Amino acid sequence: KNEVEQSPQNLTAQEGEFITINCSYSVGISALHWLQQHPGGGIVSLFMLSSGKKKHGRLIATINIQEKHSSLHITASHPRDSAVYICAVRSRFGDDKIIFGKGTRLHILP
Amino acid sequence: NAGVTQTPKFRILKIGQSMTLQCTQDMNHNYMYWYRQDPGMGLKLIYYSVGAGITDKGEVPNGYNVSRSTTEDFPLRLELAAPSQTSVYFCASTWTSGGPYNEQFFGPGTRLTVL
């Protein structure tokens, strides 16, 4: 079983829909990252969370440390949001390793 | 700031050839990482460095070597290329592992094919 699991693996939605991508992890963490990988391959960091909730524009990320779960929400989705969204966790136990999920491929139809 | 830069963007190697993937960052980050991304798979850590002169193995280090002689540069060396090393390679850097400034910055990637 992977230490970081994302769901769904693939998601197709209509423009304007509210999108939720989930990330569950099984290790103790110091931080969780949400990354966006564009169709061209570039990777951009969206959020770094250690507790609570963060918002940036139409993107909202939440984390529940007790439940070892995080969600990434996109409000009023747009075709330009089409990308792979990757959840990554930073191990809490001093080895500074980052464990990545396999990503969720999001496709927003116009 | 240019951020994290990687060269080359694309490369085709023959089996047994060697090459160095270059990575440079101009943000004075102390932590640097090399990842590979195989189709349909998550990023896997190859090597990382917590500062100049210090490197350590990640999850998939076999077939690779690294060095960190300066804060800015973290080259990845493939000595005897094998088809299993066909992948997209990403370099990343971050300010510090445990402090607030630990957003990772990624380079644009190097797409390597070994034939």
PDB file of C-alpha atoms in Angstrom:
ATOM      1  CA  LYS A   1       0.000   0.000   0.000  1.00  0.00           C
ATOM      2  CA  ASN A   2       1.355   3.424  -0.940  1.00  0.00           C
ATOM      3  CA  GLU A   3       2.047   5.779   1.919  1.00  0.00           C
ATOM      4  CA  VAL A   4       0.263   8.569   0.042  1.00  0.00           C
ATOM      5  CA  GLU A   5      -2.963   7.757  -1.758  1.00  0.00           C
ATOM      6  CA  GLN A   6      -4.890  10.171  -3.936  1.00  0.00           C
ATOM      7  CA  SER A   7      -8.425   9.921  -5.227  1.00  0.00           C
ATOM      8  CA  PRO A   8      -9.759  10.016  -7.783  1.00  0.00           C
ATOM      9  CA  GLN A   9      -6.981   9.065 -10.203  1.00  0.00           C
ATOM     10  CA  ASN A  10      -8.794  10.763 -13.063  1.00  0.00           C
ATOM     11  CA  LEU A  11     -11.546  13.346 -13.030  1.00  0.00           C
ATOM     12  CA  THR A  12     -13.425  14.962 -15.892  1.00  0.00           C
ATOM     13  CA  ALA A  13     -15.855  17.775 -15.110  1.00  0.00           C
ATOM     14  CA  GLN A  14     -17.718  20.590 -16.810  1.00  0.00           C
ATOM     15  CA  GLU A  15     -16.540  24.170 -16.566  1.00  0.00           C
ATOM     16  CA  GLY A  16     -17.935  25.831 -13.454  1.00  0.00           C
ATOM     17  CA  GLU A  17     -18.176  22.685 -11.347  1.00  0.00           C
ATOM     18  CA  PHE A  18     -16.804  22.479  -7.819  1.00  0.00           C
ATOM     19  CA  ILE A  19     -13.866  20.057  -7.749  1.00  0.00           C
ATOM     20  CA  THR A  20     -12.536  18.043  -4.812  1.00  0.00           C
ATOM     21  CA  ILE A  21      -9.354  15.981  -4.866  1.00  0.00           C
ATOM     22  CA  ASN A  22      -8.484  13.874  -1.841  1.00  0.00           C
ATOM     23  CA  CYS A  23      -5.199  12.782  -0.321  1.00  0.00           C
ATOM     24  CA  SER A  24      -4.750  10.250   2.478  1.00  0.00           C
ATOM     25  CA  TYR A  25      -1.424   9.375   4.043  1.00  0.00           C
ATOM     26  CA  SER A  26      -0.221   6.797   6.529  1.00  0.00           C
ATOM     27  CA  VAL A  27       2.977   8.334   7.943  1.00  0.00           C
ATOM     28  CA  GLY A  28       3.651  11.044  10.480  1.00  0.00           C
ATOM     29  CA  ILE A  29       4.240  14.292   8.673  1.00  0.00           C
ATOM     30  CA  SER A  30       5.547  17.775   9.314  1.00  0.00           C
ATOM     31  CA  ALA A  31       3.943  19.257   6.222  1.00  0.00           C
ATOM     32  CA  LEU A  32       1.805  18.410   3.222  1.00  0.00           C
ATOM     33  CA  HIS A  33       2.212  19.945  -0.211  1.00  0.00           C
ATOM     34  CA  TRP A  34      -0.183  20.280  -3.106  1.00  0.00           C
ATOM     35  CA  LEU A  35       1.513  20.631  -6.474  1.00  0.00           C
ATOM     36  CA  GLN A  36       0.178  21.275  -9.944  1.00  0.00           C
ATOM     37  CA  GLN A  37       1.808  19.726 -12.990  1.00  0.00           C
ATOM     38  CA  HIS A  38       0.869  21.413 -16.225  1.00  0.00           C
ATOM     39  CA  PRO A  39       0.299  19.455 -19.452  1.00  0.00           C
ATOM     40  CA  GLY A  40       3.720  20.682 -20.611  1.00  0.00           C
ATOM     41  CA  GLY A  41       5.311  18.995 -17.579  1.00  0.00           C
ATOM     42  CA  GLY A  42       6.238  21.948 -15.374  1.00  0.00           C
ATOM     43  CA  ILE A  43       5.515  21.570 -11.658  1.00  0.00           C
ATOM     44  CA  VAL A  44       4.318  24.413  -9.476  1.00  0.00           C
ATOM     45  CA  SER A  45       3.832  24.368  -5.748  1.00  0.00           C
ATOM     46  CA  LEU A  46       0.276  25.433  -4.832  1.00  0.00           C
ATOM     47  CA  PHE A  47       0.149  25.040  -1.066  1.00  0.00           C
ATOM     48  CA  MET A  48       2.158  23.899   1.888  1.00  0.00           C
ATOM     49  CA  LEU A  49       0.024  22.947   4.883  1.00  0.00           C
ATOM     50  CA  SER A  50       0.769  21.792   8.374  1.00  0.00           C
ATOM     51  CA  SER A  51      -2.700  22.454   9.817  1.00  0.00           C
ATOM     52  CA  GLY A  52      -6.079  23.967   9.052  1.00  0.00           C
ATOM     53  CA  LYS A  53      -6.946  25.545   5.761  1.00  0.00           C
ATOM     54  CA  LYS A  54      -5.389  27.793   3.126  1.00  0.00           C
ATOM     55  CA  LYS A  55      -6.997  29.683   0.250  1.00  0.00           C
ATOM     56  CA  HIS A  56      -5.488  31.160  -2.862  1.00  0.00           C
ATOM     57  CA  GLY A  57      -7.879  32.536  -5.436  1.00  0.00           C
ATOM     58  CA  ARG A  58     -10.245  29.728  -6.430  1.00  0.00           C
ATOM     59  CA  LEU A  59      -8.134  27.064  -4.740  1.00  0.00           C
ATOM     60  CA  ILE A  60      -8.681  25.895  -1.184  1.00  0.00           C
ATOM     61  CA  ALA A  61      -6.615  23.284   0.644  1.00  0.00           C
ATOM     62  CA  THR A  62      -7.547  21.706   3.951  1.00  0.00           C
ATOM     63  CA  ILE A  63      -5.817  19.209   6.171  1.00  0.00           C
ATOM     64  CA  ASN A  64      -7.012  17.063   9.080  1.00  0.00           C
ATOM     65  CA  ILE A  65      -3.939  15.858  10.934  1.00  0.00           C
ATOM     66  CA  GLN A  66      -5.864  13.450  13.177  1.00  0.00           C
ATOM     67  CA  GLU A  67      -7.509  11.752  10.207  1.00  0.00           C
ATOM     68  CA  LYS A  68      -4.341  11.977   8.056  1.00  0.00           C
ATOM     69  CA  HIS A  69      -6.322  13.442   5.209  1.00  0.00           C
ATOM     70  CA  SER A  70      -6.154  16.514   3.011  1.00  0.00           C
ATOM     71  CA  SER A  71      -8.413  17.875   0.308  1.00  0.00           C
ATOM     72  CA  LEU A  72      -7.830  20.290  -2.532  1.00  0.00           C
ATOM     73  CA  HIS A  73     -10.911  22.145  -3.754  1.00  0.00           C
ATOM     74  CA  ILE A  74     -11.307  24.202  -6.902  1.00  0.00           C
ATOM     75  CA  THR A  75     -14.309  26.522  -7.098  1.00  0.00           C
ATOM     76  CA  ALA A  76     -15.780  27.672 -10.433  1.00  0.00           C
ATOM     77  CA  SER A  77     -13.458  25.347 -12.357  1.00  0.00           C
ATOM     78  CA  HIS A  78     -12.096  26.467 -15.708  1.00  0.00           C
ATOM     79  CA  PRO A  79     -10.453  24.583 -18.595  1.00  0.00           C
ATOM     80  CA  ARG A  80      -7.120  26.178 -17.660  1.00  0.00           C
ATOM     81  CA  ASP A  81      -7.313  24.240 -14.365  1.00  0.00           C
ATOM     82  CA  SER A  82      -6.773  21.045 -16.378  1.00  0.00           C
ATOM     83  CA  ALA A  83      -3.586  19.522 -15.000  1.00  0.00           C
ATOM     84  CA  VAL A  84      -2.273  16.778 -12.752  1.00  0.00           C
ATOM     85  CA  TYR A  85      -2.569  17.623  -9.065  1.00  0.00           C
ATOM     86  CA  ILE A  86      -0.031  15.960  -6.809  1.00  0.00           C
ATOM     87  CA  CYS A  87      -0.136  15.522  -3.063  1.00  0.00           C
ATOM     88  CA  ALA A  88       3.211  15.159  -1.293  1.00  0.00           C
ATOM     89  CA  VAL A  89       4.019  14.738   2.388  1.00  0.00           C
ATOM     90  CA  ARG A  90       7.179  15.575   4.244  1.00  0.00           C
ATOM     91  CA  SER A  91       8.187  12.935   6.763  1.00  0.00           C
ATOM     92  CA  ARG A  92       8.233  14.135  10.348  1.00  0.00           C
ATOM     93  CA  PHE A  93      11.070  11.899  11.415  1.00  0.00           C
ATOM     94  CA  GLY A  94      14.164  13.903  10.526  1.00  0.00           C
ATOM     95  CA  ASP A  95      15.077  12.239   7.260  1.00  0.00           C
ATOM     96  CA  ASP A  96      13.653  15.143   5.225  1.00  0.00           C
ATOM     97  CA  LYS A  97      12.181  12.782   2.693  1.00  0.00           C
ATOM     98  CA  ILE A  98       9.174  13.765   0.674  1.00  0.00           C
ATOM     99  CA  ILE A  99       6.705  11.099  -0.423  1.00  0.00           C
ATOM    100  CA  PHE A 100       4.573  11.798  -3.463  1.00  0.00           C
ATOM    101  CA  GLY A 101       1.173  10.544  -4.464  1.00  0.00           C
ATOM    102  CA  LYS A 102       0.679   9.396  -8.040  1.00  0.00           C
ATOM    103  CA  GLY A 103      -1.393  12.424  -8.870  1.00  0.00           C
ATOM    104  CA  THR A 104      -4.950  13.146  -9.965  1.00  0.00           C
ATOM    105  CA  ARG A 105      -5.455  13.991 -13.618  1.00  0.00           C
ATOM    106  CA  LEU A 106      -8.128  16.695 -13.911  1.00  0.00           C
ATOM    107  CA  HIS A 107      -9.764  17.601 -17.197  1.00  0.00           C
ATOM    108  CA  ILE A 108     -12.232  20.481 -17.277  1.00  0.00           C
ATOM    109  CA  LEU A 109     -14.463  20.601 -20.335  1.00  0.00           C
ATOM    110  CA  PRO A 110     -15.584  23.974 -21.733  1.00  0.00           C
TER     111      PRO A 110
ATOM    112  CA  ASN B   1      15.480  35.412  -9.944  1.00  0.00           C
ATOM    113  CA  ALA B   2      15.583  32.628 -12.512  1.00  0.00           C
ATOM    114  CA  GLY B   3      14.494  30.101  -9.868  1.00  0.00           C
ATOM    115  CA  VAL B   4      15.549  26.530 -10.604  1.00  0.00           C
ATOM    116  CA  THR B   5      17.030  25.920 -14.030  1.00  0.00           C
ATOM    117  CA  GLN B   6      17.809  22.559 -15.617  1.00  0.00           C
ATOM    118  CA  THR B   7      19.747  21.644 -18.714  1.00  0.00           C
ATOM    119  CA  PRO B   8      19.290  20.010 -21.119  1.00  0.00           C
ATOM    120  CA  LYS B   9      15.514  19.944 -21.675  1.00  0.00           C
ATOM    121  CA  PHE B  10      15.674  16.820 -23.829  1.00  0.00           C
ATOM    122  CA  ARG B  11      18.320  14.190 -24.442  1.00  0.00           C
ATOM    123  CA  ILE B  12      18.559  10.849 -26.173  1.00  0.00           C
ATOM    124  CA  LEU B  13      21.331   8.513 -25.030  1.00  0.00           C
ATOM    125  CA  LYS B  14      22.539   5.167 -26.239  1.00  0.00           C
ATOM    126  CA  ILE B  15      22.887   2.312 -23.764  1.00  0.00           C
ATOM    127  CA  GLY B  16      26.171   2.615 -21.893  1.00  0.00           C
ATOM    128  CA  GLN B  17      26.694   6.311 -22.560  1.00  0.00           C
ATOM    129  CA  SER B  18      27.204   8.799 -19.748  1.00  0.00           C
ATOM    130  CA  MET B  19      25.817  12.241 -19.171  1.00  0.00           C
ATOM    131  CA  THR B  20      25.344  14.913 -16.526  1.00  0.00           C
ATOM    132  CA  LEU B  21      22.039  16.653 -15.895  1.00  0.00           C
ATOM    133  CA  GLN B  22      22.662  20.162 -14.661  1.00  0.00           C
ATOM    134  CA  CYS B  23      20.605  21.925 -11.990  1.00  0.00           C
ATOM    135  CA  THR B  24      21.156  25.442 -10.698  1.00  0.00           C
ATOM    136  CA  GLN B  25      19.138  27.585  -8.306  1.00  0.00           C
ATOM    137  CA  ASP B  26      19.655  31.246  -7.489  1.00  0.00           C
ATOM    138  CA  MET B  27      17.471  31.471  -4.373  1.00  0.00           C
ATOM    139  CA  ASN B  28      20.220  30.497  -1.898  1.00  0.00           C
ATOM    140  CA  HIS B  29      18.241  27.405  -0.937  1.00  0.00           C
ATOM    141  CA  ASN B  30      20.143  24.913   1.145  1.00  0.00           C
ATOM    142  CA  TYR B  31      18.076  21.837   0.271  1.00  0.00           C
ATOM    143  CA  MET B  32      18.146  20.442  -3.255  1.00  0.00           C
ATOM    144  CA  TYR B  33      16.557  17.304  -4.669  1.00  0.00           C
ATOM    145  CA  TRP B  34      16.614  15.144  -7.770  1.00  0.00           C
ATOM    146  CA  TYR B  35      13.457  13.251  -8.707  1.00  0.00           C
ATOM    147  CA  ARG B  36      12.468  11.029 -11.562  1.00  0.00           C
ATOM    148  CA  GLN B  37       8.951  10.693 -12.867  1.00  0.00           C
ATOM    149  CA  ASP B  38       8.000   7.605 -14.829  1.00  0.00           C
ATOM    150  CA  PRO B  39       4.762   7.553 -16.844  1.00  0.00           C
ATOM    151  CA  GLY B  40       1.733   7.110 -14.598  1.00  0.00           C
ATOM    152  CA  MET B  41       3.867   7.042 -11.470  1.00  0.00           C
ATOM    153  CA  GLY B  42       4.545   9.500  -8.698  1.00  0.00           C
ATOM    154  CA  LEU B  43       7.813  11.346  -8.354  1.00  0.00           C
ATOM    155  CA  LYS B  44      10.587   9.234  -6.848  1.00  0.00           C
ATOM    156  CA  LEU B  45      13.496  10.764  -4.958  1.00  0.00           C
ATOM    157  CA  ILE B  46      16.910   9.847  -6.388  1.00  0.00           C
ATOM    158  CA  TYR B  47      19.300  11.916  -4.273  1.00  0.00           C
ATOM    159  CA  TYR B  48      19.089  14.967  -2.108  1.00  0.00           C
ATOM    160  CA  SER B  49      21.446  17.450  -0.494  1.00  0.00           C
ATOM    161  CA  VAL B  50      21.029  19.486   2.670  1.00  0.00           C
ATOM    162  CA  GLY B  51      23.883  21.831   1.849  1.00  0.00           C
ATOM    163  CA  ALA B  52      27.154  22.204   0.000  1.00  0.00           C
ATOM    164  CA  GLY B  53      29.333  19.144   0.464  1.00  0.00           C
ATOM    165  CA  ILE B  54      26.506  16.975   1.848  1.00  0.00           C
ATOM    166  CA  THR B  55      24.513  14.503  -0.228  1.00  0.00           C
ATOM    167  CA  ASP B  56      22.387  11.499   0.609  1.00  0.00           C
ATOM    168  CA  LYS B  57      20.570   8.735  -1.213  1.00  0.00           C
ATOM    169  CA  GLY B  58      16.868   8.815  -1.801  1.00  0.00           C
ATOM    170  CA  GLU B  59      14.539   6.018  -2.773  1.00  0.00           C
ATOM    171  CA  VAL B  60      16.037   5.086  -6.183  1.00  0.00           C
ATOM    172  CA  PRO B  61      19.755   6.034  -6.228  1.00  0.00           C
ATOM    173  CA  ASN B  62      21.172   3.088  -8.199  1.00  0.00           C
ATOM    174  CA  GLY B  63      22.803   4.111 -11.463  1.00  0.00           C
ATOM    175  CA  TYR B  64      23.198   7.758 -10.440  1.00  0.00           C
ATOM    176  CA  ASN B  65      25.721   9.949  -8.677  1.00  0.00           C
ATOM    177  CA  VAL B  66      25.556  13.515  -7.413  1.00  0.00           C
ATOM    178  CA  SER B  67      27.828  16.184  -6.046  1.00  0.00           C
ATOM    179  CA  ARG B  68      27.188  19.503  -4.325  1.00  0.00           C
ATOM    180  CA  SER B  69      30.304  21.651  -4.400  1.00  0.00           C
ATOM    181  CA  THR B  70      28.362  24.928  -4.236  1.00  0.00           C
ATOM    182  CA  THR B  71      25.020  26.041  -2.812  1.00  0.00           C
ATOM    183  CA  GLU B  72      23.753  26.837  -6.304  1.00  0.00           C
ATOM    184  CA  ASP B  73      24.595  23.685  -8.282  1.00  0.00           C
ATOM    185  CA  PHE B  74      23.485  20.088  -7.879  1.00  0.00           C
ATOM    186  CA  PRO B  75      24.411  18.017 -10.957  1.00  0.00           C
ATOM    187  CA  LEU B  76      23.148  14.467 -11.455  1.00  0.00           C
ATOM    188  CA  ARG B  77      25.459  12.028 -13.221  1.00  0.00           C
ATOM    189  CA  LEU B  78      24.428   8.906 -15.145  1.00  0.00           C
ATOM    190  CA  GLU B  79      27.488   6.746 -15.714  1.00  0.00           C
ATOM    191  CA  LEU B  80      26.215   3.820 -17.807  1.00  0.00           C
ATOM    192  CA  ALA B  81      22.827   4.692 -19.194  1.00  0.00           C
ATOM    193  CA  ALA B  82      20.243   1.908 -19.260  1.00  0.00           C
ATOM    194  CA  PRO B  83      16.746   1.850 -20.816  1.00  0.00           C
ATOM    195  CA  SER B  84      15.291   1.719 -17.287  1.00  0.00           C
ATOM    196  CA  GLN B  85      16.580   5.256 -16.791  1.00  0.00           C
ATOM    197  CA  THR B  86      14.268   6.609 -19.467  1.00  0.00           C
ATOM    198  CA  SER B  87      12.244   9.111 -17.500  1.00  0.00           C
ATOM    199  CA  VAL B  88      11.607  12.771 -16.829  1.00  0.00           C
ATOM    200  CA  TYR B  89      13.995  14.186 -14.266  1.00  0.00           C
ATOM    201  CA  PHE B  90      13.100  17.099 -12.013  1.00  0.00           C
ATOM    202  CA  CYS B  91      15.390  19.091  -9.815  1.00  0.00           C
ATOM    203  CA  ALA B  92      13.883  20.996  -6.886  1.00  0.00           C
ATOM    204  CA  SER B  93      15.063  23.199  -4.068  1.00  0.00           C
ATOM    205  CA  THR B  94      13.736  24.520  -0.809  1.00  0.00           C
ATOM    206  CA  TRP B  95      14.890  26.916   1.888  1.00  0.00           C
ATOM    207  CA  THR B  96      14.964  24.579   4.833  1.00  0.00           C
ATOM    208  CA  SER B  97      13.341  21.348   5.831  1.00  0.00           C
ATOM    209  CA  GLY B  98      11.662  22.264   9.079  1.00  0.00           C
ATOM    210  CA  GLY B  99      11.003  25.982   8.954  1.00  0.00           C
ATOM    211  CA  PRO B 100       8.159  27.959   7.405  1.00  0.00           C
ATOM    212  CA  TYR B 101       9.886  28.512   4.079  1.00  0.00           C
ATOM    213  CA  ASN B 102       9.758  24.954   2.871  1.00  0.00           C
ATOM    214  CA  GLU B 103       7.803  25.380  -0.323  1.00  0.00           C
ATOM    215  CA  GLN B 104       9.558  23.366  -2.996  1.00  0.00           C
ATOM    216  CA  PHE B 105      10.534  25.050  -6.222  1.00  0.00           C
ATOM    217  CA  PHE B 106      10.846  22.797  -9.243  1.00  0.00           C
ATOM    218  CA  GLY B 107      12.895  23.076 -12.381  1.00  0.00           C
ATOM    219  CA  PRO B 108      11.245  22.566 -15.788  1.00  0.00           C
ATOM    220  CA  GLY B 109      12.448  18.984 -16.102  1.00  0.00           C
ATOM    221  CA  THR B 110      14.754  17.023 -18.397  1.00  0.00           C
ATOM    222  CA  ARG B 111      13.183  14.373 -20.617  1.00  0.00           C
ATOM    223  CA  LEU B 112      15.724  11.573 -21.068  1.00  0.00           C
ATOM    224  CA  THR B 113      15.360   8.630 -23.432  1.00  0.00           C
ATOM    225  CA  VAL B 114      17.854   5.756 -23.413  1.00  0.00           C
ATOM    226  CA  LEU B 115      17.807   3.579 -26.523  1.00  0.00           C
TER     227      LEU B 115
END
